[in-house]
XYZ file of C-alpha atoms in Angstrom:
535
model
C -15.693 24.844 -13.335
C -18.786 25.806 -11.607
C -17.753 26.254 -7.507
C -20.417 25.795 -4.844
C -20.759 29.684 -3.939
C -20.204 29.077 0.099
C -16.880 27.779 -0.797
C -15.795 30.327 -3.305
C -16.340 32.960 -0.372
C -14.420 31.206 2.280
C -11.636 30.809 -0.118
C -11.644 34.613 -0.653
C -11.603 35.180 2.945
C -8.913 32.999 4.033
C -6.415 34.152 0.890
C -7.215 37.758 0.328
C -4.978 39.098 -2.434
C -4.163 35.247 -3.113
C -7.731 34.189 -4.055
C -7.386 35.345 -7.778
C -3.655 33.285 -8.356
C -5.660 30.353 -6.491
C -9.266 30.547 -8.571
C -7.123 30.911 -11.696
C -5.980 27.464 -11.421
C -9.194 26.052 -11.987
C -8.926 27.000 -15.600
C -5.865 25.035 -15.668
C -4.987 21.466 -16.453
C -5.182 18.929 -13.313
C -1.615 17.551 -12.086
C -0.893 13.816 -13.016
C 1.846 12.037 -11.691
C 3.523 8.169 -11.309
C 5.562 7.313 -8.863
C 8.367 4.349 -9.523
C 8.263 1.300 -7.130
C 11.294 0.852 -4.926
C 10.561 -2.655 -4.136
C 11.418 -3.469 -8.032
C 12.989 -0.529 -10.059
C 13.998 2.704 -9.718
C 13.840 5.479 -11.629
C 17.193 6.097 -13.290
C 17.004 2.713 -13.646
C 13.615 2.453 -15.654
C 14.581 5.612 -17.279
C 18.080 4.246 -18.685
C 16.422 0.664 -19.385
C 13.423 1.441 -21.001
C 13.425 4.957 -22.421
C 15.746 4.121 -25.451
C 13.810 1.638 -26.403
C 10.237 2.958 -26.404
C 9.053 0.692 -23.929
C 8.837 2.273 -21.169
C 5.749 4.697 -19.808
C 6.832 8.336 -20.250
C 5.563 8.018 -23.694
C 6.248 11.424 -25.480
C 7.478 13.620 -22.469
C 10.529 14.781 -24.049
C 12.047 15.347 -21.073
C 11.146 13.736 -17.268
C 9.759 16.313 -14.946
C 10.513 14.948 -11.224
C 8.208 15.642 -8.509
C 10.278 17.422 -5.873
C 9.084 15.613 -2.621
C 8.681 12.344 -3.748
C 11.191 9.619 -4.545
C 10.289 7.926 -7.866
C 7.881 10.733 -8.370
C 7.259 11.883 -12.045
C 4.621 14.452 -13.534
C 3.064 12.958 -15.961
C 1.240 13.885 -19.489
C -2.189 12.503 -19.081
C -2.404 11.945 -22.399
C 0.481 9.052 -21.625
C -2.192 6.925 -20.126
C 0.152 5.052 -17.505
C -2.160 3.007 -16.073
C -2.885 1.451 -19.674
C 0.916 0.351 -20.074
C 1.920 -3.171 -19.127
C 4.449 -1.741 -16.349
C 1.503 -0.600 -14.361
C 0.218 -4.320 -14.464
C 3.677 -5.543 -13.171
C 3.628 -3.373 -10.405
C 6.825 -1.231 -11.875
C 4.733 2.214 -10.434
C 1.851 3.611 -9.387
C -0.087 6.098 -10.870
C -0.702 8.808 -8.290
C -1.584 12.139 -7.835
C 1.633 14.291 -6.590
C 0.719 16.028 -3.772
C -0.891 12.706 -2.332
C 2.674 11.374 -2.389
C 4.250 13.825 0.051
C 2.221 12.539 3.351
C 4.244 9.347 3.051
C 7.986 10.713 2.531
C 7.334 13.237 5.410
C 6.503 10.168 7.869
C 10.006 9.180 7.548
C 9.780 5.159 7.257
C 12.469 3.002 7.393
C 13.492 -0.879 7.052
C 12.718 -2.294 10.123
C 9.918 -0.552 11.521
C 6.272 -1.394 12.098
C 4.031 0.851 10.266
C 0.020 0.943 9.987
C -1.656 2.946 7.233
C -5.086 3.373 9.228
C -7.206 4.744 6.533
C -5.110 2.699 3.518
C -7.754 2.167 0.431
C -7.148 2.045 -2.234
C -3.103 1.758 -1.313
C -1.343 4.245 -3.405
C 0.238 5.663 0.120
C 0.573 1.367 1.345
C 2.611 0.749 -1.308
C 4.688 3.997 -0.770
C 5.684 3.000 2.347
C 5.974 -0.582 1.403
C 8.968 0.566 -0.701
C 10.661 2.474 2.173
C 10.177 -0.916 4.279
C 12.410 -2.456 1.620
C 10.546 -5.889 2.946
C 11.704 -5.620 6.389
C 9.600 -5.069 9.183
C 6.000 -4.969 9.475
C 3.036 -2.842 7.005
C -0.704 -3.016 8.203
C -2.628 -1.248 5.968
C -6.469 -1.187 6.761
C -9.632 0.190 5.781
C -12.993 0.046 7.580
C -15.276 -0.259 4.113
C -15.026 -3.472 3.113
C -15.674 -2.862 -0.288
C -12.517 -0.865 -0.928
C -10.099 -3.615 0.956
C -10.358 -5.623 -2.260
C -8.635 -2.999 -4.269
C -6.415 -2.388 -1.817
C -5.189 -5.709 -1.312
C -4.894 -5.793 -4.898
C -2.476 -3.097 -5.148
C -0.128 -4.060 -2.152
C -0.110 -7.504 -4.112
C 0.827 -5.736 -7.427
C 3.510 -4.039 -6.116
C 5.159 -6.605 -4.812
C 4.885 -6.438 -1.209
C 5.641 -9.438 1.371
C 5.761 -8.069 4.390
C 2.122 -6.471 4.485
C -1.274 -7.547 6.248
C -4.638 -6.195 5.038
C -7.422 -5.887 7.389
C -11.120 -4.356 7.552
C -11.325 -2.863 10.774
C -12.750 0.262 12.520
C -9.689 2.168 14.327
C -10.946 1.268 18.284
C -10.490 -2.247 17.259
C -7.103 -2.068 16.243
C -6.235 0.096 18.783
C -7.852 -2.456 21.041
C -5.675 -5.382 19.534
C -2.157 -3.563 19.111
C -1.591 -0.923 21.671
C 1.138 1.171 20.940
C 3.220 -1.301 18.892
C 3.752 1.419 15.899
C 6.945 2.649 15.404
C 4.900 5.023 12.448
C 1.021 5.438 11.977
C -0.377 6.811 8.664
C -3.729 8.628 8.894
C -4.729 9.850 5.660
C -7.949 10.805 6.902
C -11.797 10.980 4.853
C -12.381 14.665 4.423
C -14.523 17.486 2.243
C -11.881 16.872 -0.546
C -12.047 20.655 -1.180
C -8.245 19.911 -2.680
C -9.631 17.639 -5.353
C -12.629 19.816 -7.018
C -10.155 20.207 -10.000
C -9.009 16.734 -10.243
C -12.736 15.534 -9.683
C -15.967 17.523 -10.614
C -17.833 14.299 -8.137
C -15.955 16.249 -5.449
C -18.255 19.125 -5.524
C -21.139 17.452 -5.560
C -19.950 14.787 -2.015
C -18.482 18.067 -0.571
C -22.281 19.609 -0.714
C -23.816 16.576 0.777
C -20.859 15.543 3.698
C -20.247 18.646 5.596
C -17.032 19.927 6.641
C -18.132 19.703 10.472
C -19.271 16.033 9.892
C -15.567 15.003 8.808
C -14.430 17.079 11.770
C -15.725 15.044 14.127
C -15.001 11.906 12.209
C -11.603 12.924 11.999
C -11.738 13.651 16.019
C -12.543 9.794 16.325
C -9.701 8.657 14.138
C -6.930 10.434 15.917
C -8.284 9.519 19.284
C -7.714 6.077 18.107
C -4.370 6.443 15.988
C -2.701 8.204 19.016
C -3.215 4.784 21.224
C -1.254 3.057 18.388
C 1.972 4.613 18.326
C 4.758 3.733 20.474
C 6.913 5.950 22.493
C 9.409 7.509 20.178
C 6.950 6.617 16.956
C 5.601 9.828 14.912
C 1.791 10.272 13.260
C 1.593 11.823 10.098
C -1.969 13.415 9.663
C -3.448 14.419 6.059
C -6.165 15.591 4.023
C -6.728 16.553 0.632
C -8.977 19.768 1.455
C -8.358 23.470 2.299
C -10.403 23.774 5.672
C -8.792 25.196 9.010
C -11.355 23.038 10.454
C -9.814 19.459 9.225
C -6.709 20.860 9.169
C -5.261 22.981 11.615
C -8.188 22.402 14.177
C -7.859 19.061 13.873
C -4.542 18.977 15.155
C -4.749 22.049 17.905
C -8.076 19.307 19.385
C -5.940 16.547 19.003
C -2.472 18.183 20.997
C -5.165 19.448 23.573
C -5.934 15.672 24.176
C -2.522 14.390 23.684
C -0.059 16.640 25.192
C 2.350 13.560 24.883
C 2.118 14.416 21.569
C 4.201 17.601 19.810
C 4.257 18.907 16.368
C 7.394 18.017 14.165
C 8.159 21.170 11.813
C 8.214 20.236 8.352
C 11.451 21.594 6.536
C 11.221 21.308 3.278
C 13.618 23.298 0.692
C 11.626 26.651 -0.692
C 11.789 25.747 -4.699
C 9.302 22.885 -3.627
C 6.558 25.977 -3.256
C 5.159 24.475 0.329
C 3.653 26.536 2.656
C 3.500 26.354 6.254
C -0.113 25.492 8.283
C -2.119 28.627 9.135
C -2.836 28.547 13.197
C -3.945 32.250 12.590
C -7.083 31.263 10.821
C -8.172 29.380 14.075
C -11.286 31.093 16.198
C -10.625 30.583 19.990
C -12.705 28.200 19.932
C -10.976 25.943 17.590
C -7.820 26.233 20.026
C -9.312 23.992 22.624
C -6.936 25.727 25.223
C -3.760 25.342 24.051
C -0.954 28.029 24.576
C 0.109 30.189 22.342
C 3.290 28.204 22.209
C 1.653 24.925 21.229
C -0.677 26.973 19.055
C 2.031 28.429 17.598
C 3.681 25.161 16.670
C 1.135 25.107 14.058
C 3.216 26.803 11.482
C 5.122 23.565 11.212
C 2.408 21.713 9.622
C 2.239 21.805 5.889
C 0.145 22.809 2.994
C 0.442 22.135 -0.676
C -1.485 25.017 -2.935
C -2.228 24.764 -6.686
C -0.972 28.524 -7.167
C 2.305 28.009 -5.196
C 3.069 24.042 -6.000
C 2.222 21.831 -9.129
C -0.132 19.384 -7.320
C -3.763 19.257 -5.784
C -4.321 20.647 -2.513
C -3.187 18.728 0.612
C -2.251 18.936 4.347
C -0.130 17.169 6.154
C 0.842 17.556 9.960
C 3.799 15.167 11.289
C 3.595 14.339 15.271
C 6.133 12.524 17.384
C 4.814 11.055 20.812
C 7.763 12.096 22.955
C 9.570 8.951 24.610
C 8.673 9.773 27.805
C 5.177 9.449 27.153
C 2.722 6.854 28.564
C 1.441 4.879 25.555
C -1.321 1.611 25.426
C 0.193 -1.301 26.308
C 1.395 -2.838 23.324
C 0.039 -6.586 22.151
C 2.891 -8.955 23.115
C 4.691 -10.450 20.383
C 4.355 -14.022 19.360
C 7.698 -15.916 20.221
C 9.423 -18.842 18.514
C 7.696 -22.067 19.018
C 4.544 -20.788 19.765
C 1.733 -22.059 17.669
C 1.202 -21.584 14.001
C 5.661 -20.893 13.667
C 6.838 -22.446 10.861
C 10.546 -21.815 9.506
C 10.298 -21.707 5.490
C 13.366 -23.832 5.184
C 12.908 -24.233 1.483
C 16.518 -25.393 0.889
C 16.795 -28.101 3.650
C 15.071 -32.087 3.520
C 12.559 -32.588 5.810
C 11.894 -29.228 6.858
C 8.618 -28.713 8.302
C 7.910 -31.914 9.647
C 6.807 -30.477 12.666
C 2.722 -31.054 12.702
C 0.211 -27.929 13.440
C -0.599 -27.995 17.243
C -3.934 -26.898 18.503
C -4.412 -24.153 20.956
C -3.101 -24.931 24.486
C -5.997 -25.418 27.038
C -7.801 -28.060 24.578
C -10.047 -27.378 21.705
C -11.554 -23.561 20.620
C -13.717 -22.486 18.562
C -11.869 -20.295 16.325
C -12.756 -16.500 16.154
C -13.462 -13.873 13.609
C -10.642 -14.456 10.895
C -9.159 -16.818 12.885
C -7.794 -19.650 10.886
C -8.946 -23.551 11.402
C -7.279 -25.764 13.065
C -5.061 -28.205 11.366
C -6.663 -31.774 10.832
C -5.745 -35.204 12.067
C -4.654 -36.811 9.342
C -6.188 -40.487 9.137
C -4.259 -43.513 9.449
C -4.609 -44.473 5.651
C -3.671 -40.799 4.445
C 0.076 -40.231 4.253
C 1.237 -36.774 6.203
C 2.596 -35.310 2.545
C -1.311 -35.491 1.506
C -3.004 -33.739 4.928
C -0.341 -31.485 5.568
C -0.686 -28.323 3.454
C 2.690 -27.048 4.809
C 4.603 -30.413 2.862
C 2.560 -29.424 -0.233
C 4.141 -25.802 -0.411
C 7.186 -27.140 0.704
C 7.257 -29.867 -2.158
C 6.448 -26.920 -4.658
C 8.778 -24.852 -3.463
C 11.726 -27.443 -3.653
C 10.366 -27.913 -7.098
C 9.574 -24.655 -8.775
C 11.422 -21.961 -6.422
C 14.817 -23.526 -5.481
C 15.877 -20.086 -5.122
C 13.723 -18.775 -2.949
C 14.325 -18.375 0.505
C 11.433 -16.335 2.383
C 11.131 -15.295 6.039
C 8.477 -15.896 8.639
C 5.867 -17.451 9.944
C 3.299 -19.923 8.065
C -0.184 -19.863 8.611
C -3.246 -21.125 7.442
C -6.818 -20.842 6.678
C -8.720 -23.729 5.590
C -7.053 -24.531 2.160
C -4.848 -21.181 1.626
C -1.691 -20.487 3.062
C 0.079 -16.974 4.200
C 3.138 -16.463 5.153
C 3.576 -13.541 8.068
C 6.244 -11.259 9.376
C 8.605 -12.061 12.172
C 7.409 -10.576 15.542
C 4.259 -10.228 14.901
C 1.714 -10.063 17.744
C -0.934 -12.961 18.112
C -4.363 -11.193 16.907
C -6.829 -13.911 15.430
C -10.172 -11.831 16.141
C -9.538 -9.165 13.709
C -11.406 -9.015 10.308
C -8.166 -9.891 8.077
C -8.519 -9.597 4.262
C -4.704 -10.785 4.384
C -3.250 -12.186 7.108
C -0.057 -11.755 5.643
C 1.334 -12.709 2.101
C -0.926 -15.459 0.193
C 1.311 -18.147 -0.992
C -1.162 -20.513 -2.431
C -3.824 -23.068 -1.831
C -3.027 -26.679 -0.605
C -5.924 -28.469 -2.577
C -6.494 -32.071 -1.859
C -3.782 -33.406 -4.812
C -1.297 -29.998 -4.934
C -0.013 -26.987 -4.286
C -1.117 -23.920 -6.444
C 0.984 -20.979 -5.877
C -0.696 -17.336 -5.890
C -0.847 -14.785 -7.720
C 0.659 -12.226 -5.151
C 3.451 -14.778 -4.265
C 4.737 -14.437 -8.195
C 4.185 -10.809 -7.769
C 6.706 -10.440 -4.942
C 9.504 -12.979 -6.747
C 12.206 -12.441 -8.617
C 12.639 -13.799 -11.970
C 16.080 -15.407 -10.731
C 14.208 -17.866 -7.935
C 12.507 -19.589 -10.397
C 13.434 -23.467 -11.342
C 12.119 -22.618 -14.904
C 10.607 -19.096 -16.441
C 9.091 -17.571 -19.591
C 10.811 -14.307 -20.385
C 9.056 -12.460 -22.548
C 9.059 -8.380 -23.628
C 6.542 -5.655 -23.059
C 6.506 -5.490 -26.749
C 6.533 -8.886 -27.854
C 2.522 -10.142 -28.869
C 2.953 -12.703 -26.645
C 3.174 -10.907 -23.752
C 0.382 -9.158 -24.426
C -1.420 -12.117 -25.284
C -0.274 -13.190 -21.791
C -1.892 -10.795 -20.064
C -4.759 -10.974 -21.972
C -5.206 -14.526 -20.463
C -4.621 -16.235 -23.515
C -2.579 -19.857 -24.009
C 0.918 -19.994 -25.507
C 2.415 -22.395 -27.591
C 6.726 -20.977 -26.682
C 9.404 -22.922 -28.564
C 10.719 -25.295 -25.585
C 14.237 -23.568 -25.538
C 12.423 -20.765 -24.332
C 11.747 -21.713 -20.923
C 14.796 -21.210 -18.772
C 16.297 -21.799 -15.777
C 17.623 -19.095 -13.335
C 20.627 -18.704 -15.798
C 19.144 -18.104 -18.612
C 19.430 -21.590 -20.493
C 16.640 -23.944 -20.992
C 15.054 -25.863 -18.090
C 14.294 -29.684 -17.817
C 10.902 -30.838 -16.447
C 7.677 -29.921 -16.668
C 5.022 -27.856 -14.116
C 4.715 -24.304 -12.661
C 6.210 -21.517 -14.526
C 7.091 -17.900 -13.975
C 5.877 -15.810 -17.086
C 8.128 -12.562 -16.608
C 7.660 -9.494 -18.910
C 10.879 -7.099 -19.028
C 12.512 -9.079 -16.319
C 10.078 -8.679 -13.783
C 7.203 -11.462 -12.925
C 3.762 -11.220 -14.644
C 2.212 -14.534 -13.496
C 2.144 -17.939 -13.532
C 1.790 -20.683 -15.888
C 1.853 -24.566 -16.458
C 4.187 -25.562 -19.358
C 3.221 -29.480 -20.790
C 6.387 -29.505 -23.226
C 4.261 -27.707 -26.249
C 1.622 -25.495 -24.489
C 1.781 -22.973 -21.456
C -1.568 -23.130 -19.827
C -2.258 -19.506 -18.615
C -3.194 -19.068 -15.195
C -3.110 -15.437 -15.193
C -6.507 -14.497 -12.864
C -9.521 -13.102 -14.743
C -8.815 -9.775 -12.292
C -5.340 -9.431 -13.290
C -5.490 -9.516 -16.791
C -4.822 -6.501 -19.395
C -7.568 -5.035 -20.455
């Protein structure tokens, strides 16, 4: 691999005797990894479920190689080609590069708290930490290029998520809208990518154009941002996938020198993981914006993963915790019950959701950026089952989910409906991609359900369901977007025998959901997206 020259001699000046072990590895094979999705199977579960059989995506690793730091984390062979199985479609894992998996188990998420991944596309770290949510609390996950949210959506979908919002922001104007309502920020910031030459030969050519200093200073404006976002008690994680002191290390002595609410939380992490600690000593003074030598000093408790020392890419990662005692922004105040747009998904219970949309108090509005529309009048002539959207999902859900039994708050957007997490702050002029989980679309005669709302099912919650194997033809044929003709005693109820009625079916593929479809009696119609298909 051919090295941009200025590189290869800062490299040799920061490591010293080192520099040959780290060179060397550029003559070695990239790291590959998956990482299992808590939200639908673990991995001693997949492993005992699928590796007998064949089915599963380890392929011909004869035996599983763990990745140390993550949960669910597995090295892969890349000739295995994960991210051609049909588990990858279903959401069953991610395909990620190891070392990009550590910034997310160092944050420390748990069920319950409000997280935002500020920098989030294309969601490999979203769905991390959608897993350690366990779909409680609240996941923002945002990007300002608008051209990467669709991807990212797409993955939080895959995986299953239903607690997440996707928007397409710049960080002052979420900061602006949320305050400090964080209880954990992710900031996986844009950097030189010096730790991803090996992975990606485009690297060298995007580190030669974007200097280092310009992702400095972009990084500069990020954590200015991120810091007004986290609430008292909450912790930042910071991370790059380069090498430089001055993205790294600089980055966070600027940032403490700005936020001296803010305090670096050592990283312990056990020594056969090969880890080493952040390098304040490769600072200049002038990269120390003041600090002390304790705070300075602190430093050390950052992290950094090396090719020579750890099997993954190089990476940084600095955890912060804004001490309790700190002033943070004002945090947005929370929507309460009864407020408008709350909605109860009473699925189980008659004559639920009876209660008709109200319009803003104060009189009428013109609705802002991402704001949804108003709900209609209905006319006199129209019944309220046919203007309502909310008795169309309802009347689907009774219907085709009798086991389902979500929570949160409805809202909508012209036709399609989302459902949002409890406690969630009131924030209609922000660019939302997803303004929560997309149920469906109330069209003018019915409910069509989405495909991220079969995504984050379970194959139990469905009134009838197609349950098909990974290496059945059908199933692939399935995915492929292609109609089947299943004998009738093959689509079942939530106990396994076969289901009455006709309508909206859950195709399932190893027990997990792959999509929907609309069984006649003799044909499934496939409704399996053109985007979502196998190919």
């Amino acid at each position: 691999m051919r090295l941009p020259e200025k590189f290869e001699n800062t490299m040799r000046s920061l490591l010293g005797e080192e520099s040959a072990a780290f060179f060397a590895t550029y003559s070695q094979p990239r790291t590959s990894g998956l990482r299992l999705n808590g939200l639908k199977i673990g991995l001693e579960e997949y492993e005992a479920r699928f590796r007998p059989s064949g089915e599963g995506a380890f392929g011909g690793l004869e035996r599983l190689q763990r990745i140390p730091w993550a949960q669910g984390g597995v090295y892969t062979d890349e000739q295995d080609r994960p991210g051609k199985h049909l588990h990858y479609y279903l959401g069953l894992y991610y395909v990620q590069e190891p070392s990009a998996m550590l910034p997310a188990e160092l944050l420390d998420v748990r069920p319950g708290h409000r997280v935002l991944d500020l920098c989030a596309a294309p969601g490999g770290k979203s769905t991390q930490l959608a897993a350690k949510l366990q779909g409680r609390g609240l996941l923002v996950t945002n990007d300002n290029a608008a051209e990467r949210t669709k991807a990212l959506a797409k993955n939080v979908e895959r995986a299953g998520t239903t607690n997440a919002l996707v928007t397409n922001e710049e960080p002052a104007a979420l900061a602006a809208a949320f305050g400090g309502f964080f209880d954990r920020v992710l900031v996986d910031a844009p950097c030189s990518g010096e730790g991803m030459f090996r992975k990606d030969e485009d690297m060298i050519r995007e580190w030669e154009k974007h200097s280092v200093e310009r992702c400095s200073l972009m990084q500069k404006d990020i954590l200015r941002e991120a810091a007004k976002l986290v609430a008292p008690g909450g912790k930042l994680l910071y991370s790059t996938c380069t090498f430089s002191p001055a993205e790294n290390e600089a980055s966070i002595a600027r940032f403490l020198s700005e936020n001296p609410e803010f305090k670096v939380v050592p990283v312990q992490a056990p020594a056969e993981w090969g880890l080493a600690p952040g390098r304040p000593d490769w600072l200049a003074v002038e990269e120390r914006f003041g600090l002390d030598e304790e705070r300075i000093a602190s430093l050390a408790g950052t992290v950094r993963v090396w090719p020579h020392r750890a099997r993954g890419e190089g990476h940084y990662a600095a955890l912060l915790v804004r001490r309790s005692e700190g002033e943070a922004a004002e945090p947005a105040a929370v929507r309460k019950a009864g407020e408008e747009w709350e909605f109860p998904l009473l699925i189980g219970q008659p004559g639920a959701g009876k209660k008709p949309l109200k319009s803003s108090p104060g009189g009428k509005r013109t609705p802002g950026r991402g704001e949804p529309p108003r709900g209609k009048t209905p006319s006199k002539s129209a019944s309220a089952a046919d203007e309502d959207p909310r008795e169309k999902l309802l009347a689907f859900a009774r219907e085709t989910l009798p086991g389902w039994r979500p929570e949160g708050m409805l809202r909508a957007r012209g036709e399609q409906l989302y459902l949002q997490p409890d406690a969630l702050p009131e924030l209609g002029r922000l660019n939302w991609v997803r303004p929560g989980l997309l149920l469906g679309s109330a069209t003018k005669h019915r409910f069509e359900p989405s495909q991220a709302l079969a995504m984050g099912l379970r194959m139990e919650e469905a009134s009838r369901s197609l349950r098909l194997r990974s290496g059945e033809d059908e199933a692939l044929k399935y995915m492929k977007g292609e109609t089947l003709q299943p004998e009738p005693d093959r689509i079942v109820g939530p106990d396994g025998e076969p289901a009455a009625g006709r309508g909206w079916t859950l195709v399932c593929i190893d027990g997990f959901p792959a999509g929907w479809g609309r069984w006649d009696g003799t044909i499934l119609k496939n409704e399996l997206l053109p985007g979502w298909r196998w190919i």
